[in-house]
Short mmCIF file of C-alpha atoms in Angstrom, two decimals:
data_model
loop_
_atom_site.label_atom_id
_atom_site.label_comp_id
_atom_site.label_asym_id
_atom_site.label_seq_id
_atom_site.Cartn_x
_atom_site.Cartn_y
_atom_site.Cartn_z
CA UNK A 1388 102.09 44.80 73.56
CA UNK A 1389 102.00 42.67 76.97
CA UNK A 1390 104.42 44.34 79.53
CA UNK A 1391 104.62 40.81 81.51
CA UNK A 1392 107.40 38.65 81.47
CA UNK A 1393 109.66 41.69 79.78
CA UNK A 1394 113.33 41.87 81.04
CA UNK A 1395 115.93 44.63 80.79
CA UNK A 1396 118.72 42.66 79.47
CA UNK A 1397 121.95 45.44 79.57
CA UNK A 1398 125.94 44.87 78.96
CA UNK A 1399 127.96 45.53 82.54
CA UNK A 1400 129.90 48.27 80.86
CA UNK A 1401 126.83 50.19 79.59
CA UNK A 1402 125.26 50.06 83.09
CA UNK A 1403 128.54 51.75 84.80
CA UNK A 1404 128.68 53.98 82.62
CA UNK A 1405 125.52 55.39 83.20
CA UNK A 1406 126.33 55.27 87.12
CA UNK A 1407 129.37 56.73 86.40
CA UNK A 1408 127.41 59.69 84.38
CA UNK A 1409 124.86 59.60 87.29
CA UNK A 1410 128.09 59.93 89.85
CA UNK A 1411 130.08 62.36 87.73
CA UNK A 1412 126.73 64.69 87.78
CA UNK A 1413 125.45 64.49 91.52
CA UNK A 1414 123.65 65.88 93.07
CA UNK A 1415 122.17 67.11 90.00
CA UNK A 1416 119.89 64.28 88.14
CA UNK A 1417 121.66 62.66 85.11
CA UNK A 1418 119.95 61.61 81.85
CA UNK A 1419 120.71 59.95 78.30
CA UNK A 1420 119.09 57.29 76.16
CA UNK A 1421 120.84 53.94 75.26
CA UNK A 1422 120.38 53.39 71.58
CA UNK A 1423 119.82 50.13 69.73
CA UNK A 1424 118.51 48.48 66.64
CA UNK A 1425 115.17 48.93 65.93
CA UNK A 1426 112.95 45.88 67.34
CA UNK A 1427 115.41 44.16 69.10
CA UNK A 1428 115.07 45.41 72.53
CA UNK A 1429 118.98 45.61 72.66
CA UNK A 1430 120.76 48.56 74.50
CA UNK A 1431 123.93 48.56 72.42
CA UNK A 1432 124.94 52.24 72.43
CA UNK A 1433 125.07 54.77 75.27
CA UNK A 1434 124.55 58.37 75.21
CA UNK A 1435 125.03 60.17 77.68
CA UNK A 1436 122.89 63.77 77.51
CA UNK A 1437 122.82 67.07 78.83
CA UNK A 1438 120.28 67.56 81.08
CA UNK A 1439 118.85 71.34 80.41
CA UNK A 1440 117.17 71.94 83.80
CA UNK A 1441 120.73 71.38 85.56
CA UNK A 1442 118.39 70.26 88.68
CA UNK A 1443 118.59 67.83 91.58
CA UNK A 1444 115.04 67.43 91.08
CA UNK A 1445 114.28 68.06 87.55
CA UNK A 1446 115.61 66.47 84.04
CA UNK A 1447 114.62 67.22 80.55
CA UNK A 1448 116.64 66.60 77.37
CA UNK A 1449 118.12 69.83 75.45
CA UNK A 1450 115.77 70.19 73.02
CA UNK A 1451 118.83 70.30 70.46
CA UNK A 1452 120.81 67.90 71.56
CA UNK A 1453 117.82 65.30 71.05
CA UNK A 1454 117.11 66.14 67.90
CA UNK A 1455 120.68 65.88 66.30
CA UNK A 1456 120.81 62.06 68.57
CA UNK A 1457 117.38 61.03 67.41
CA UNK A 1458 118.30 62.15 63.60
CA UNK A 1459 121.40 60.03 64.03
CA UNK A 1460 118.98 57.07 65.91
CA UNK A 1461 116.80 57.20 62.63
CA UNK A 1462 120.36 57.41 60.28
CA UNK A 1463 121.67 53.89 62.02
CA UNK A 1464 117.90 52.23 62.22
CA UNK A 1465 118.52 52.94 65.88
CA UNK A 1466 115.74 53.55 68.83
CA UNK A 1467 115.83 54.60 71.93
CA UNK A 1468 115.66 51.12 74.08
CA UNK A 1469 116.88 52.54 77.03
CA UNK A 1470 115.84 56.22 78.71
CA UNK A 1471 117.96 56.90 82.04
CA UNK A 1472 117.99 59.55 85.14
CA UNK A 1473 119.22 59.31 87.90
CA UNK A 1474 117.41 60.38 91.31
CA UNK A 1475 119.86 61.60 93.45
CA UNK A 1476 118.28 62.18 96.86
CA UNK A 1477 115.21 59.12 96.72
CA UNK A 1478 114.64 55.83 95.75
CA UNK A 1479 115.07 54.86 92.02
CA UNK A 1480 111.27 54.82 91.41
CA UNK A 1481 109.28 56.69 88.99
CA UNK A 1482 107.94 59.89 90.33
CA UNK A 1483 104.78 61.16 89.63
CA UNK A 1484 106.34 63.74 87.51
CA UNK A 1485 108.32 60.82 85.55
CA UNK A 1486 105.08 59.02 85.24
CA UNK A 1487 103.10 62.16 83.39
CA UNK A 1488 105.76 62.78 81.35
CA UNK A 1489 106.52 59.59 80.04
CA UNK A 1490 105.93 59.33 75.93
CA UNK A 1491 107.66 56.12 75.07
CA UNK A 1492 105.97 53.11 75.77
CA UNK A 1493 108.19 50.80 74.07
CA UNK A 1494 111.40 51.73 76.27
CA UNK A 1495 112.61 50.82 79.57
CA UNK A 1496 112.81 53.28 82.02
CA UNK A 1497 115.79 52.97 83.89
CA UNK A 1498 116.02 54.62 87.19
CA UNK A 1499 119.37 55.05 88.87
CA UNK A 1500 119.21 56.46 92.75
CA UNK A 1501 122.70 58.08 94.03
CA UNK A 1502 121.48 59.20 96.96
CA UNK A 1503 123.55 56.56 98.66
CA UNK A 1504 127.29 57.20 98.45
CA UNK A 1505 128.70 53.56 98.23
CA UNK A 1506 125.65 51.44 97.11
CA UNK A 1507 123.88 52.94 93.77
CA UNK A 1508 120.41 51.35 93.10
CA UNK A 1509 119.15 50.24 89.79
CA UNK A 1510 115.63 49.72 88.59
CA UNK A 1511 113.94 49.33 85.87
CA UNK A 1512 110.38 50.44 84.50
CA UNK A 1513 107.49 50.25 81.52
CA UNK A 1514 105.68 52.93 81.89
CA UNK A 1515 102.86 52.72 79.01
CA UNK A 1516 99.54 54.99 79.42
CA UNK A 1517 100.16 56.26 83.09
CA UNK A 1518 100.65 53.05 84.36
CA UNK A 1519 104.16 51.92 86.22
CA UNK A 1520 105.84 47.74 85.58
CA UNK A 1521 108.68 47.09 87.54
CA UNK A 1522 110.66 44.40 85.09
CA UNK A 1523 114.34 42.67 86.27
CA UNK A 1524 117.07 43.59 84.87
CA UNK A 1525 119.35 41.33 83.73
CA UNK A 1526 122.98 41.53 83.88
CA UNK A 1527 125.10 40.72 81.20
CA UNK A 1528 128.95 40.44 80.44
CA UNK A 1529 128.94 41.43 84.33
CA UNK A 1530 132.89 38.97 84.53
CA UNK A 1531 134.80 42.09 83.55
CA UNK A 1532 134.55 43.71 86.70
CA UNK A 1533 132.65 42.07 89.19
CA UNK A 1534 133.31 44.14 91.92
CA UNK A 1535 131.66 47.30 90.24
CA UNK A 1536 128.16 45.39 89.44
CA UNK A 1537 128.32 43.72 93.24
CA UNK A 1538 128.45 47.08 94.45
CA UNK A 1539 124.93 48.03 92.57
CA UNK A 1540 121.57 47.51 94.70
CA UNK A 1541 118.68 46.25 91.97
CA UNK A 1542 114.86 46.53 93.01
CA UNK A 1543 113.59 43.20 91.89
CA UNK A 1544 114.14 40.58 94.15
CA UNK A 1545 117.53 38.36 93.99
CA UNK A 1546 115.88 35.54 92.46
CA UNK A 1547 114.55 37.87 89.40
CA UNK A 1548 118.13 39.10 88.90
CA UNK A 1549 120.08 36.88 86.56
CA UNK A 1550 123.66 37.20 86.57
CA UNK A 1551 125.40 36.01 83.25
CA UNK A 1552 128.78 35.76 83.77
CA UNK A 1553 131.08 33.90 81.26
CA UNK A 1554 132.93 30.42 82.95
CA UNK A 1555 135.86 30.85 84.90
CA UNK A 1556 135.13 34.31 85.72
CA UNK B 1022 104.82 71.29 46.89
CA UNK B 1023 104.04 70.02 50.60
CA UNK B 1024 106.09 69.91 53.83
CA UNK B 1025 107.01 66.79 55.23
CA UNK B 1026 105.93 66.19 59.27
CA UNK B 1027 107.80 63.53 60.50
CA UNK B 1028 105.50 61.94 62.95
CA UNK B 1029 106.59 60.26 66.34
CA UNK B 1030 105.93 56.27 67.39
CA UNK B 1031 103.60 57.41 70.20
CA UNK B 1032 101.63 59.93 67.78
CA UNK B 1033 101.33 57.15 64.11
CA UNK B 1034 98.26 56.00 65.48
CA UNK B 1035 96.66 59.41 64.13
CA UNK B 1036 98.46 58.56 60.87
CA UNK B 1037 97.64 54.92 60.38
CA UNK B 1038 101.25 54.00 61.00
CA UNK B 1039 103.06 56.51 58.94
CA UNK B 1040 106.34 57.65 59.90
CA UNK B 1041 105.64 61.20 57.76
CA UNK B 1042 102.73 62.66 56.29
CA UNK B 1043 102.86 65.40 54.09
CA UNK B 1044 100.89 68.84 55.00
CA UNK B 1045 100.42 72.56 53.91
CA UNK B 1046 100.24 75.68 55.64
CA UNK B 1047 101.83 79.04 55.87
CA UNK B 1048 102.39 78.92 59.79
CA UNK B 1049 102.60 75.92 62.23
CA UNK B 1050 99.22 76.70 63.42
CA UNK B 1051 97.40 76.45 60.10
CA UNK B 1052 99.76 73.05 59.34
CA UNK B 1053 98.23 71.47 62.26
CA UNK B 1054 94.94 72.56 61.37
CA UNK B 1055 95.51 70.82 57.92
CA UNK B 1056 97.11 67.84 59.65
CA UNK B 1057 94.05 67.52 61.80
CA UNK B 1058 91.83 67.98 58.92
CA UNK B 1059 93.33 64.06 57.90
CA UNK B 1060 94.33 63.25 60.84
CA UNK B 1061 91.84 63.80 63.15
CA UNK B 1062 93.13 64.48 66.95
CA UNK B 1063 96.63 64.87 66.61
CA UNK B 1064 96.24 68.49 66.73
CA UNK B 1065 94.63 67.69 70.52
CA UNK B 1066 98.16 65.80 71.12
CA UNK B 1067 100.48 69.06 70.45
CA UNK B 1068 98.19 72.08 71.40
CA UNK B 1069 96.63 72.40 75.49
CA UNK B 1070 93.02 73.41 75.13
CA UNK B 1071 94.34 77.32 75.82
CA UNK B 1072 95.80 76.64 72.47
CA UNK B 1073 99.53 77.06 73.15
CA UNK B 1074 102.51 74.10 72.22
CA UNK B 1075 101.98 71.24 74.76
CA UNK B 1076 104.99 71.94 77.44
CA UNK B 1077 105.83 68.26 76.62
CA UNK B 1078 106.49 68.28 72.67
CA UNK B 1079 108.75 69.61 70.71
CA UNK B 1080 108.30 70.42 67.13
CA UNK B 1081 111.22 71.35 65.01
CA UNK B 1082 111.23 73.29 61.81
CA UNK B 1083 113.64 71.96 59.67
CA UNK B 1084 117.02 72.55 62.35
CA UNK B 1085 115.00 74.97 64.88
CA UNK B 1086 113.39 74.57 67.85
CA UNK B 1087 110.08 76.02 67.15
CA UNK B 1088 109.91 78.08 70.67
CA UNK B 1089 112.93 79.62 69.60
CA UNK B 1090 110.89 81.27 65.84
CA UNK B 1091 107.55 82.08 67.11
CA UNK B 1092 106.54 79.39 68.12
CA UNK B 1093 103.10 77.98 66.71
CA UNK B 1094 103.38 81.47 64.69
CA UNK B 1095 106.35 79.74 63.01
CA UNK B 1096 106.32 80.60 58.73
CA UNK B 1097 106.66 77.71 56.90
CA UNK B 1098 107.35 77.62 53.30
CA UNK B 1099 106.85 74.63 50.94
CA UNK B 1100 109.70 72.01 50.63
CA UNK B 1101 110.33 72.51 54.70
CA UNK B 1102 110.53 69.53 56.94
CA UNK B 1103 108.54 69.45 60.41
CA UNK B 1104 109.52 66.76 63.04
CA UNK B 1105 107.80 66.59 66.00
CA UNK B 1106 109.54 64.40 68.94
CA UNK B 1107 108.02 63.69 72.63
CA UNK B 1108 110.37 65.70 75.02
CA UNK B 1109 111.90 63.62 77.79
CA UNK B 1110 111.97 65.08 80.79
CA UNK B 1111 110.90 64.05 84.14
CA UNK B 1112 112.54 64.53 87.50
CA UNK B 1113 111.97 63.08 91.89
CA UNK B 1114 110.15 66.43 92.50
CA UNK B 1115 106.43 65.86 92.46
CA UNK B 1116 105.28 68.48 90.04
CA UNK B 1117 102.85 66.52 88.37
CA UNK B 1118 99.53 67.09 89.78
#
C-alpha cells in the first residue's frame, strides 16, 4: 500500500459538520469516524462520537459507543475511511500521542485545529507504522455554501487543494 | 463447540487474512494462549510484557467491555463471540514517550 499520490477526497457538508462538532465541543477535543463502503476510499457517512476523556488535550472513543458503530460499519459493508479530532489549542498536526496510538493504516487522519476563532484549519494524515503523510484534501460539492469552506485554512499548499465546484456556482 | 474472535484489519496478518478464527478457553487469558498457539504473536499484540490488556485494545465479550468483567480473567463459555477492535484515542498533549 503506497501512501504517495493519496488524496482525501470529502463532500462540503461532511467537512462542516465535523467543524461544526469540533465548534459545538470546544475547547474540549472532538472525535468521530466518517463511514464508507468498504474499498472505496469514500467518506459517505458521518458520525459524530463521544469522546470519553471529555479533555482539551485528550480523545478516545467510548469503548461502547464504538463497538455498537463498528457492528453497524460491518452490518452496511461500511469502514471507517475517515477518523477525526479536533485540536483545539495547536496546529492540526498529529501529536506524538496521535502518532503512537494510531491502529488504522488504511484511514485518513483528519485533523481539525479550533484554536483559532474565525479561521478553522483542516489537515489531513496517513499515519501507517509510526510514520506521519500529509495528503491534500480535496473539496467536493464545496457550491452549496461557499462561504463556509472559504472560511477553512487547509495545510497543503493552494495548488494541492482542488476545489470542485459544480458550473455556475 | 468454539468461540468465535473476530479479528481486526491491523491484527489478520496473525490470521492469514481471516476476519474470525475460532478458539477455546475457559477465560480470556487461556483463549489467547490458544489463539497464540495458531496464531503465533497476536497474543504479543493485546497483552504488555507485565501481562495486563494493552491500554490501546479493546476486547469485547459478546456485548461487554472486557475491563468492565474481569478483565483478561473474563469466563468464557462455548458458543460466545470475542471481538477485539483497536481503540482510537489520541489527543495534542504529548503523552507518548
Amino acid at each position: 500500500m503506497g501512501n504517495l499520490g493519496r488524496v482525501l477526497t470529502i463532500d462540503a457538508a461532511i467537512l462542516e459538520a465535523i467543524v461544526a462538532h469540533a465548534r459545538r465541543d470546544h475547547p474540549d477535543e472532538a472525535c468521530g469516524i466518517v463511514a464508507g463502503p468498504i474499498g472505496s476510499d469514500q467518506p459517505t457517512r458521518h458520525i459524530a462520537m463521544d469522546n470519553a476523556e471529555r479533555s482539551p488535550t485528550f480523545y478516545r472513543f467510548d469503548s461502547m459507543e464504538q463497538l455498537r458503530v463498528w457492528r453497524e460499519m460491518d452490518d452496511r459493508d461500511e469502514e471507517p475511511v475517515v477518523i477525526y479530532h479536533s485540536h483545539t489549542a495547536t496546529e492540526a498536526y498529529p501529536s506524538r500521542t496521535d502518532v503512537g496510538i494510531a491502529q488504522l493504516p488504511e484511514a485518513h487522519y483528519l485533523l481539525v485545529s479550533t484554536r483559532e476563532p474565525d479561521t478553522t484549519e483542516i489537515r489531513s494524515y496517513r499515519i501507517v507504522d509510526g510514520v506521519v503523510t500529509e495528503e491534500p484534501v480535496r473539496v467536493v460539492n464545496a457550491g452549496v455554501d461557499q462561504h463556509a469552506v472559504q472560511s477553512y485554512m487547509f495545510g497543503q499548499s493552494p495548488a494541492e487543494v482542488d476545489y470542485e465546484c459544480p458550473a455556475g456556482s | 463447540m468454539a468461540i468465535e474472535v473476530r479479528i481486526p484489519t491491523i491484527l489478520r496478518s496473525y490470521t492469514g487474512g481471516a476476519k474470525s478464527v475460532e478458539g477455546s478457553g475457559d477465560t480470556l487469558t487461556d483463549l489467547l494462549s490458544d489463539l497464540d498457539s495458531r496464531h503465533a504473536g497476536i497474543r504479543g499484540r493485546l497483552i504488555t510484557d507485565e501481562g495486563a490488556l494493552h491500554r490501546f485494545v479493546n476486547i469485547y465479550v459478546n456485548d461487554e467491555d472486557v475491563r468492565f468483567i474481569g478483565g483478561l480473567d473474563a469466563k468464557l463459555a462455548d458458543g460466545d463471540n470475542v471481538t477485539i477492535l483497536p481503540a482510537v484515542a489520541g489527543g495534542s498533549l504529548a503523552i507518548w514517550a
